[in-house]
PDB file of C-alpha atoms in Angstrom:
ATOM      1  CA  UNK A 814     -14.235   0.608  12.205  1.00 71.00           C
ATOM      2  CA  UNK A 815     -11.283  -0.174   9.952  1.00 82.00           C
ATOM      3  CA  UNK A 816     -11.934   1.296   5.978  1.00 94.00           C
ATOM      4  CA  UNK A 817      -9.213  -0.286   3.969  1.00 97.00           C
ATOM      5  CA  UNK A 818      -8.419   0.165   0.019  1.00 98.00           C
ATOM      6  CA  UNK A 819      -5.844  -1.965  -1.367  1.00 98.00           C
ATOM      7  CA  UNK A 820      -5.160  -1.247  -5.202  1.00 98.00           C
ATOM      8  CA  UNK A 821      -1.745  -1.558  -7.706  1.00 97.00           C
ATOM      9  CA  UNK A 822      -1.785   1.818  -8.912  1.00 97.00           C
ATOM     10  CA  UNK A 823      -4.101   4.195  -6.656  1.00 97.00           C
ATOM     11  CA  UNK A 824      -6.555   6.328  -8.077  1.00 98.00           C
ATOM     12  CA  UNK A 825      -6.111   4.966 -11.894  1.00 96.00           C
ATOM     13  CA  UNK A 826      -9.657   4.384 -12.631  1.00 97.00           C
ATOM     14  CA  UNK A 827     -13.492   5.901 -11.581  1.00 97.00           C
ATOM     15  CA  UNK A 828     -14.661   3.176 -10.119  1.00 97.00           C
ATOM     16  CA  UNK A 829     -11.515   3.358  -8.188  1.00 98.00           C
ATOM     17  CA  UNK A 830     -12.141   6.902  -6.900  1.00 97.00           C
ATOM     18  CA  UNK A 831     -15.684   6.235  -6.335  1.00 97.00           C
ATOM     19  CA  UNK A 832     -15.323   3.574  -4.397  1.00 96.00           C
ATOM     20  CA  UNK A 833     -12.889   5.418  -1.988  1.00 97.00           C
ATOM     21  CA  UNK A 834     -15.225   8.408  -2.318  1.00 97.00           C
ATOM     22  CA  UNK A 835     -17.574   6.227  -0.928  1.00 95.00           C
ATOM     23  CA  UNK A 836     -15.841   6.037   2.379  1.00 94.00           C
ATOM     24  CA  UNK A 837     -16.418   9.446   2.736  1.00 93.00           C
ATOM     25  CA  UNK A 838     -18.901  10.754   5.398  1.00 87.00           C
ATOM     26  CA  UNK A 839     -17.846  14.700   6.126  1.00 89.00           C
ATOM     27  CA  UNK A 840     -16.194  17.558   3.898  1.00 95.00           C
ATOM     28  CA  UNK A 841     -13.555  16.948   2.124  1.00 97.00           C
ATOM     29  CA  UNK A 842     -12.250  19.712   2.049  1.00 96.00           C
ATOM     30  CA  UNK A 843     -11.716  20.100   5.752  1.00 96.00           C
ATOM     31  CA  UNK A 844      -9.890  16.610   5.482  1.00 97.00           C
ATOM     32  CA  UNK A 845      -6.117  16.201   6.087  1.00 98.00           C
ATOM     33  CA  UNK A 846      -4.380  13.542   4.213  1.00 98.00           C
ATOM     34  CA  UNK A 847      -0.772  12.207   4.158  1.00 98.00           C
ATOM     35  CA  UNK A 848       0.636  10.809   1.772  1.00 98.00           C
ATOM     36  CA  UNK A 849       3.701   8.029   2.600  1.00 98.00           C
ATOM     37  CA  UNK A 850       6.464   8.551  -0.037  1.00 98.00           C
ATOM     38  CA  UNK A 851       9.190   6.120   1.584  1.00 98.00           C
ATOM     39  CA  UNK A 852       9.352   3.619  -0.204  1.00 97.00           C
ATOM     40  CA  UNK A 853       9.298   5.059  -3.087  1.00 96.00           C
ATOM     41  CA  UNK A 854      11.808   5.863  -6.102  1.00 93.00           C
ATOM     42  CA  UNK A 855      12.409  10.249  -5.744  1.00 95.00           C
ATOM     43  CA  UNK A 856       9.987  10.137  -2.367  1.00 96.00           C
ATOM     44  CA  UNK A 857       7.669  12.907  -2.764  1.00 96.00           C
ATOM     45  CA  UNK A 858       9.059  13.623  -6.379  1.00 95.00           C
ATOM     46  CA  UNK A 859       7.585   9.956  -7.376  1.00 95.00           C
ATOM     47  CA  UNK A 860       5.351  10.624 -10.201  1.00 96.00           C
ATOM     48  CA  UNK A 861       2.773   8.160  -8.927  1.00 97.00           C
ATOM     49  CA  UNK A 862       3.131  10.410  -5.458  1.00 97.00           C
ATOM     50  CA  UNK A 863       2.516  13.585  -7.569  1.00 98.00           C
ATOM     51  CA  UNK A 864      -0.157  12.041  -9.442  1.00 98.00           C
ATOM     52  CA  UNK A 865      -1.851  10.970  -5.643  1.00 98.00           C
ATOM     53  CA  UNK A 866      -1.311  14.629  -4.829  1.00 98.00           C
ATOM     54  CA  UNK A 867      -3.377  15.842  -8.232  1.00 98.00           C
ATOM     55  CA  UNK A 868      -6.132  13.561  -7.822  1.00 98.00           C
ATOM     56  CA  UNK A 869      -7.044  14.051  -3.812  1.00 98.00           C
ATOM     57  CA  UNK A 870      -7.168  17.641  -5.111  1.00 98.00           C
ATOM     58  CA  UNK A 871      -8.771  17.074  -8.011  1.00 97.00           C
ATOM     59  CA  UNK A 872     -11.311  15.201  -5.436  1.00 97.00           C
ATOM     60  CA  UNK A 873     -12.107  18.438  -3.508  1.00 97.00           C
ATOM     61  CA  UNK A 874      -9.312  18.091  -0.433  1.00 98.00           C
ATOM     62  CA  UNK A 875      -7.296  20.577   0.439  1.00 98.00           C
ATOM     63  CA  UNK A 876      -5.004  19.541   3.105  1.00 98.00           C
ATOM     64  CA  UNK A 877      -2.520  17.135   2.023  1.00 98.00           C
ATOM     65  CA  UNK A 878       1.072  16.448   2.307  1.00 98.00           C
ATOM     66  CA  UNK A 879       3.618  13.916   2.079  1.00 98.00           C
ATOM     67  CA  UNK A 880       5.172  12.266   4.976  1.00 98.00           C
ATOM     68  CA  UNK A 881       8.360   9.821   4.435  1.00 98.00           C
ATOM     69  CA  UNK A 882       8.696   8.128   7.744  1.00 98.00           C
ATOM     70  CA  UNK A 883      12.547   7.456   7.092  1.00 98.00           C
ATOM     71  CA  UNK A 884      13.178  11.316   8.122  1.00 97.00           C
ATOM     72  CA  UNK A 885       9.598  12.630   9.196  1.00 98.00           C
ATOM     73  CA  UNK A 886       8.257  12.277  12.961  1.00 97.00           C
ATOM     74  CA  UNK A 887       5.261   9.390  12.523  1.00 97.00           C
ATOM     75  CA  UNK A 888       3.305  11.547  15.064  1.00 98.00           C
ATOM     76  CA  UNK A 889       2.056  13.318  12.069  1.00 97.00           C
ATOM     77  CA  UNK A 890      -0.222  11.104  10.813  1.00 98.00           C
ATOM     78  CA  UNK A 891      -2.305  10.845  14.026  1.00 97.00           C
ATOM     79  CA  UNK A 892      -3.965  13.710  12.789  1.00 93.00           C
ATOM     80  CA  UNK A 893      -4.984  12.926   9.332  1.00 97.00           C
ATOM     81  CA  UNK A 894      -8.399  11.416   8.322  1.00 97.00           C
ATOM     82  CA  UNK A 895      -6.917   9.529   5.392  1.00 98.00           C
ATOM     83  CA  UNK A 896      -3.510   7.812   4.824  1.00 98.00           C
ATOM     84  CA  UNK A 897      -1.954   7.190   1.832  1.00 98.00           C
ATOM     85  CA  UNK A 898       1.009   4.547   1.612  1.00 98.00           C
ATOM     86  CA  UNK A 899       2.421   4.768  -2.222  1.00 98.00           C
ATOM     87  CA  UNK A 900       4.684   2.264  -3.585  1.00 97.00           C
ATOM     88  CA  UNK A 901       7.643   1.370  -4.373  1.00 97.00           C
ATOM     89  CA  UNK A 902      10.270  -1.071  -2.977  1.00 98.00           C
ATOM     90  CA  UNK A 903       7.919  -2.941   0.069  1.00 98.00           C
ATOM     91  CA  UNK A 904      11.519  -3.925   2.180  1.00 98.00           C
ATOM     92  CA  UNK A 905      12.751  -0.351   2.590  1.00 98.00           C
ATOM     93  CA  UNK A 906       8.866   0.831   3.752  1.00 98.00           C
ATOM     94  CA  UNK A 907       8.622  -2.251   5.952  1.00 98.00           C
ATOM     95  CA  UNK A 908      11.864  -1.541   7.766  1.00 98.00           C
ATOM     96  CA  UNK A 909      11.292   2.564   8.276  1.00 98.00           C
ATOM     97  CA  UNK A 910       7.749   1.526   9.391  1.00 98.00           C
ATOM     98  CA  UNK A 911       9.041  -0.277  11.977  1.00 98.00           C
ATOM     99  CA  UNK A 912      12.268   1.542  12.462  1.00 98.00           C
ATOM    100  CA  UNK A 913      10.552   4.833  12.854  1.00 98.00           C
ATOM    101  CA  UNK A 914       7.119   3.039  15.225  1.00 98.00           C
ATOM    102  CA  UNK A 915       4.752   4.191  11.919  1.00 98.00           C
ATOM    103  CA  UNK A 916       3.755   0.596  12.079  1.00 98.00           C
ATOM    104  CA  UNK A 917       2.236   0.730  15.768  1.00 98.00           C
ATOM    105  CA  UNK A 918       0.613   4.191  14.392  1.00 98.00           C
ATOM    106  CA  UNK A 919      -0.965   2.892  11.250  1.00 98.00           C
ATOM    107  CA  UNK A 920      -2.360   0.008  12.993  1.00 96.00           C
ATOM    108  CA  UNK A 921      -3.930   1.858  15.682  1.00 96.00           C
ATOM    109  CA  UNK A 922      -5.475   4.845  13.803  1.00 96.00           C
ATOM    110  CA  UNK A 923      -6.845   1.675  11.332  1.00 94.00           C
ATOM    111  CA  UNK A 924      -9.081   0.525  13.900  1.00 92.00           C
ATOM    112  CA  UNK A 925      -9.746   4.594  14.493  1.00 91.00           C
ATOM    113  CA  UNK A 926     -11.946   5.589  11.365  1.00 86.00           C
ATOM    114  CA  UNK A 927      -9.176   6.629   9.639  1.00 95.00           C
ATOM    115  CA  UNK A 928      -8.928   5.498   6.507  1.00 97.00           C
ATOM    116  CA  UNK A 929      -5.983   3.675   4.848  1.00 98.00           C
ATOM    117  CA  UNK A 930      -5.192   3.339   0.871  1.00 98.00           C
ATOM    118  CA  UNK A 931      -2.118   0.747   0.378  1.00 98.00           C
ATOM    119  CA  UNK A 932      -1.033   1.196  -3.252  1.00 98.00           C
ATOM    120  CA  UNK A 933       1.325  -1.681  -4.326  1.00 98.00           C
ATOM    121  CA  UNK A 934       3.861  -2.106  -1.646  1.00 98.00           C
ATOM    122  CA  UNK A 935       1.836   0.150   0.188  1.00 98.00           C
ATOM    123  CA  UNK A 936      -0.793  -2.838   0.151  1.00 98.00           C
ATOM    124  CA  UNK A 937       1.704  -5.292   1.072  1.00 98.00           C
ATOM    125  CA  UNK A 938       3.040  -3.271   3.985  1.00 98.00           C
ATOM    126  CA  UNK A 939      -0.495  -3.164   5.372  1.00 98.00           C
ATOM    127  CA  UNK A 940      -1.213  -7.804   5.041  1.00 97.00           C
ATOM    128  CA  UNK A 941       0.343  -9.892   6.993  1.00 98.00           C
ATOM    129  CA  UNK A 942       3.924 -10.860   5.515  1.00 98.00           C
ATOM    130  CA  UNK A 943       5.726  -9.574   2.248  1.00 98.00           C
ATOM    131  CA  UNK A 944       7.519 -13.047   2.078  1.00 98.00           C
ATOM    132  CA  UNK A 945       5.535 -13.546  -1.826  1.00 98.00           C
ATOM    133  CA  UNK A 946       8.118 -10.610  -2.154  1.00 97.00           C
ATOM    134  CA  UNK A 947      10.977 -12.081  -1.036  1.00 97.00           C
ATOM    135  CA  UNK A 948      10.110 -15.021  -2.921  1.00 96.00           C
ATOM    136  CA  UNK A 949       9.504 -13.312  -6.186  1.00 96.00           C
ATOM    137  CA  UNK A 950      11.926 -10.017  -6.010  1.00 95.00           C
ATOM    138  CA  UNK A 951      14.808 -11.234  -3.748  1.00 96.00           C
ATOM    139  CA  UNK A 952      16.831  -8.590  -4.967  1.00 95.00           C
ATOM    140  CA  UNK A 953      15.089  -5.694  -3.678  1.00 96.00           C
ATOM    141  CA  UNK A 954      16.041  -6.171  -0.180  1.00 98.00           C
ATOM    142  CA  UNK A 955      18.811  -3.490  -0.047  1.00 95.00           C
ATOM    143  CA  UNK A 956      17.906  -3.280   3.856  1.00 94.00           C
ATOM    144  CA  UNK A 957      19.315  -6.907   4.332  1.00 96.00           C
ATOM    145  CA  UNK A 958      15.761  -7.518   6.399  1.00 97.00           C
ATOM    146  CA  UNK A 959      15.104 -11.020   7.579  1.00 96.00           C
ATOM    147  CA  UNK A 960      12.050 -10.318   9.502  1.00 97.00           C
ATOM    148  CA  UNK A 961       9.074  -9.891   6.446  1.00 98.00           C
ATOM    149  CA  UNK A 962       6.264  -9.789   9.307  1.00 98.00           C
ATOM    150  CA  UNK A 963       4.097  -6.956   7.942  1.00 98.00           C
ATOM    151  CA  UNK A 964       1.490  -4.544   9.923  1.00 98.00           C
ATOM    152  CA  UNK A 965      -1.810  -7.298   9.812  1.00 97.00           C
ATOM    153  CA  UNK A 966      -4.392  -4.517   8.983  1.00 96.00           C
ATOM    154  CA  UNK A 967      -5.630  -7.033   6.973  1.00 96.00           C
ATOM    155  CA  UNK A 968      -4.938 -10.313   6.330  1.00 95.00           C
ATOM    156  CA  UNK A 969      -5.134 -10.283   2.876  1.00 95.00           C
ATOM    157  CA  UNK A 970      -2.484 -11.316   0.987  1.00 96.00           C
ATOM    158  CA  UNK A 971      -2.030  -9.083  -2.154  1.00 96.00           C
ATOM    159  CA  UNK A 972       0.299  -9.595  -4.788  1.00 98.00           C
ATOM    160  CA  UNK A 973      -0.396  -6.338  -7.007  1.00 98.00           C
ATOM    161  CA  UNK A 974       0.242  -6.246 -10.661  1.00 97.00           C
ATOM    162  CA  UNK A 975      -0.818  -9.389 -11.070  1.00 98.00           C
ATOM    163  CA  UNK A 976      -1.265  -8.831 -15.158  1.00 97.00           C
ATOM    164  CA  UNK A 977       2.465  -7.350 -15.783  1.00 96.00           C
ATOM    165  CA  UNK A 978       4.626 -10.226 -16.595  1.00 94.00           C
ATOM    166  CA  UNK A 979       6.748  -7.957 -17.935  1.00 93.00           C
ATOM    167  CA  UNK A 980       7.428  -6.474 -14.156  1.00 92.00           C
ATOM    168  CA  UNK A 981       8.665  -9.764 -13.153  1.00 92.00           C
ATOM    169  CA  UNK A 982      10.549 -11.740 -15.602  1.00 86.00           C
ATOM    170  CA  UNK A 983      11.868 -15.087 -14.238  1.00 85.00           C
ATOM    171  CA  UNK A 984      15.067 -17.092 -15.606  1.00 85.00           C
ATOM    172  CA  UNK A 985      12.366 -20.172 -15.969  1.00 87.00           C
ATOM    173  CA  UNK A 986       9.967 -18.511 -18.233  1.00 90.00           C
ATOM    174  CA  UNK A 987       7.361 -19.297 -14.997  1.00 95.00           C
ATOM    175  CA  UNK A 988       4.235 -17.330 -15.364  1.00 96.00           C
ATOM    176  CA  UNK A 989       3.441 -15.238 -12.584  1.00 97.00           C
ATOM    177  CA  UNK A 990       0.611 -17.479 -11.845  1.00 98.00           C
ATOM    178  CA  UNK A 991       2.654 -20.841 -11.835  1.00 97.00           C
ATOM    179  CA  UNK A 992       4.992 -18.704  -9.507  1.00 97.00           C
ATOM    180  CA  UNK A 993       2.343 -17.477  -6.861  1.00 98.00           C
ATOM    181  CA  UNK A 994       0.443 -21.220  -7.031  1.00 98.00           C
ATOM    182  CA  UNK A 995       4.217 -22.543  -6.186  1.00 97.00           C
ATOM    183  CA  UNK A 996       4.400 -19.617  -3.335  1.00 98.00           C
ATOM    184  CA  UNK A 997       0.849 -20.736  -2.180  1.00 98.00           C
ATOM    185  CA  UNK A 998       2.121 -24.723  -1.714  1.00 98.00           C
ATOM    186  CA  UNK A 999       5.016 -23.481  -0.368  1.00 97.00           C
ATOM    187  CA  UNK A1000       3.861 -21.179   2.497  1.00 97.00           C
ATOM    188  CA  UNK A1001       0.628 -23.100   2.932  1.00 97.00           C
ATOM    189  CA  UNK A1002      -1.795 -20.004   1.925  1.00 97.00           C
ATOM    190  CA  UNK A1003      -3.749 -18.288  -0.177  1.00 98.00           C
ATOM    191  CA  UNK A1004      -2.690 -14.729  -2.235  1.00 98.00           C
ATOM    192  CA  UNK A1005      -4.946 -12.172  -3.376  1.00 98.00           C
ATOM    193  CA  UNK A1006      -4.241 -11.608  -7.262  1.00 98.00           C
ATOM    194  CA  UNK A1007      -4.760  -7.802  -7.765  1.00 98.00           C
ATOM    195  CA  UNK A1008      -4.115  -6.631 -11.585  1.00 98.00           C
ATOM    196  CA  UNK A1009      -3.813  -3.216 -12.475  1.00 97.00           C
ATOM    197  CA  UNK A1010      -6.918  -1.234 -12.537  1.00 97.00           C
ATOM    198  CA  UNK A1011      -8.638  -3.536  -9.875  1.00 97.00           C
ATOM    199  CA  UNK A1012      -8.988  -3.136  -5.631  1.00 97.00           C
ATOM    200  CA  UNK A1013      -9.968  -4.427  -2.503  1.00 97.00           C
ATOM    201  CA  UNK A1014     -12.409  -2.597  -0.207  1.00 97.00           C
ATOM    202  CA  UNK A1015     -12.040  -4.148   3.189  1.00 95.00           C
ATOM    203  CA  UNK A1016     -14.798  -2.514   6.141  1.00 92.00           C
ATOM    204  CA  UNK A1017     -14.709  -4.238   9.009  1.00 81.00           C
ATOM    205  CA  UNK A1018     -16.564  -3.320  12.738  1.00 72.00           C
ATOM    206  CA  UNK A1019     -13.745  -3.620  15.250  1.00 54.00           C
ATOM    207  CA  UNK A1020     -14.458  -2.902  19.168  1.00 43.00           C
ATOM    208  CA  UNK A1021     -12.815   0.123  20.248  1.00 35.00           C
TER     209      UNK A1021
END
């Protein structure tokens, strides 16, 4: 069984928690949860990673830490029960996924009843592409990547933040949603719009 939660900004909201409390069959507190800082601005200093940290203790768990797979050994997260991939910029997290084999990991311990919250560029890591990034934030490819094939956990295409123009101001005045419906001609598919407080809950029966 795969247990998926795709959001913008994590744990911002109840209904957000509850829903991934919801996935929740055993103790908590005897859970062991990693949180992915590498993508992110400050890694494990990130204040959205700190937050993370706050709120699955806040929840009740009690074994958590944070794992940046541009430095960490990926074997780690075999043994964790719930996976957290934060944000931040979605080329350099793409490139150390697959740089450091946490790609191969995350995809087999989805199928494994582990289960996976993608938070931003976390969520894009885990669809099928991040070309919509490419496409919208050229700029943030500091790792000069040309292949944008992502992990296909899911293949949802997200684009989070959907309600912040102000995160992605274009020299045409474009709206974000003229941009994505341009994307969507373009590439010949069909994106996910994900604002700010909202998620995606994907549970899906896979054969072992």
């Amino acid at each position: 069984m795969s247990r998926l939660l795709l959001t913008s900004c994590g744990f911002i909201t109840e209904d957000i928690k509850n829903q991934f409390l919801d996935f929740m069959d055993r103790d908590l507190s005897r859970l062991k949860v990693s949180i992915i800082t590498t993508g992110s601005p400050m890694k494990e200093n990130n204040r959205y990673a700190q937050r993370a940290m706050q709120d699955f203790k806040d929840m009740g768990f009690q074994h958590i830490d944070f794992v940046d797979i541009e430095f960490d050994d990926p074997q780690i997260l075999v043994h964790r029960d719930v996976i957290y991939i934060n944000g931040g910029n979605p080329f350099t997290l793409l490139y150390y996924a697959k740089k450091s084999g946490a790609d191969e990991i995350i995809k087999t311990l989805a199928a494994q009843n582990v289960i996976i919250v993608g938070v931003s560029a976390g969520a894009l890591l885990l669809g099928p592409n991040i070309n919509i990034v490419d496409f919208f934030t050229p700029q943030m490819n500091t790792m000069d990547l040309t292949d944008f094939k992502a992990l296909g956990v899911t293949d949802k295409l997200i684009f989070p933040h959907y309600d912040r123009e102000d995160k992605f101001k274009d020299r045409t005045n474009k709206t974000i949603e003229e941009r994505i419906v341009e994307f969507e001609s373009n590439e010949n598919c069909k994106v996910t719009r994900l604002k700010e407080e909202e998620y995606i809950s994907i549970v899906t029966n896979q054969a072992q």
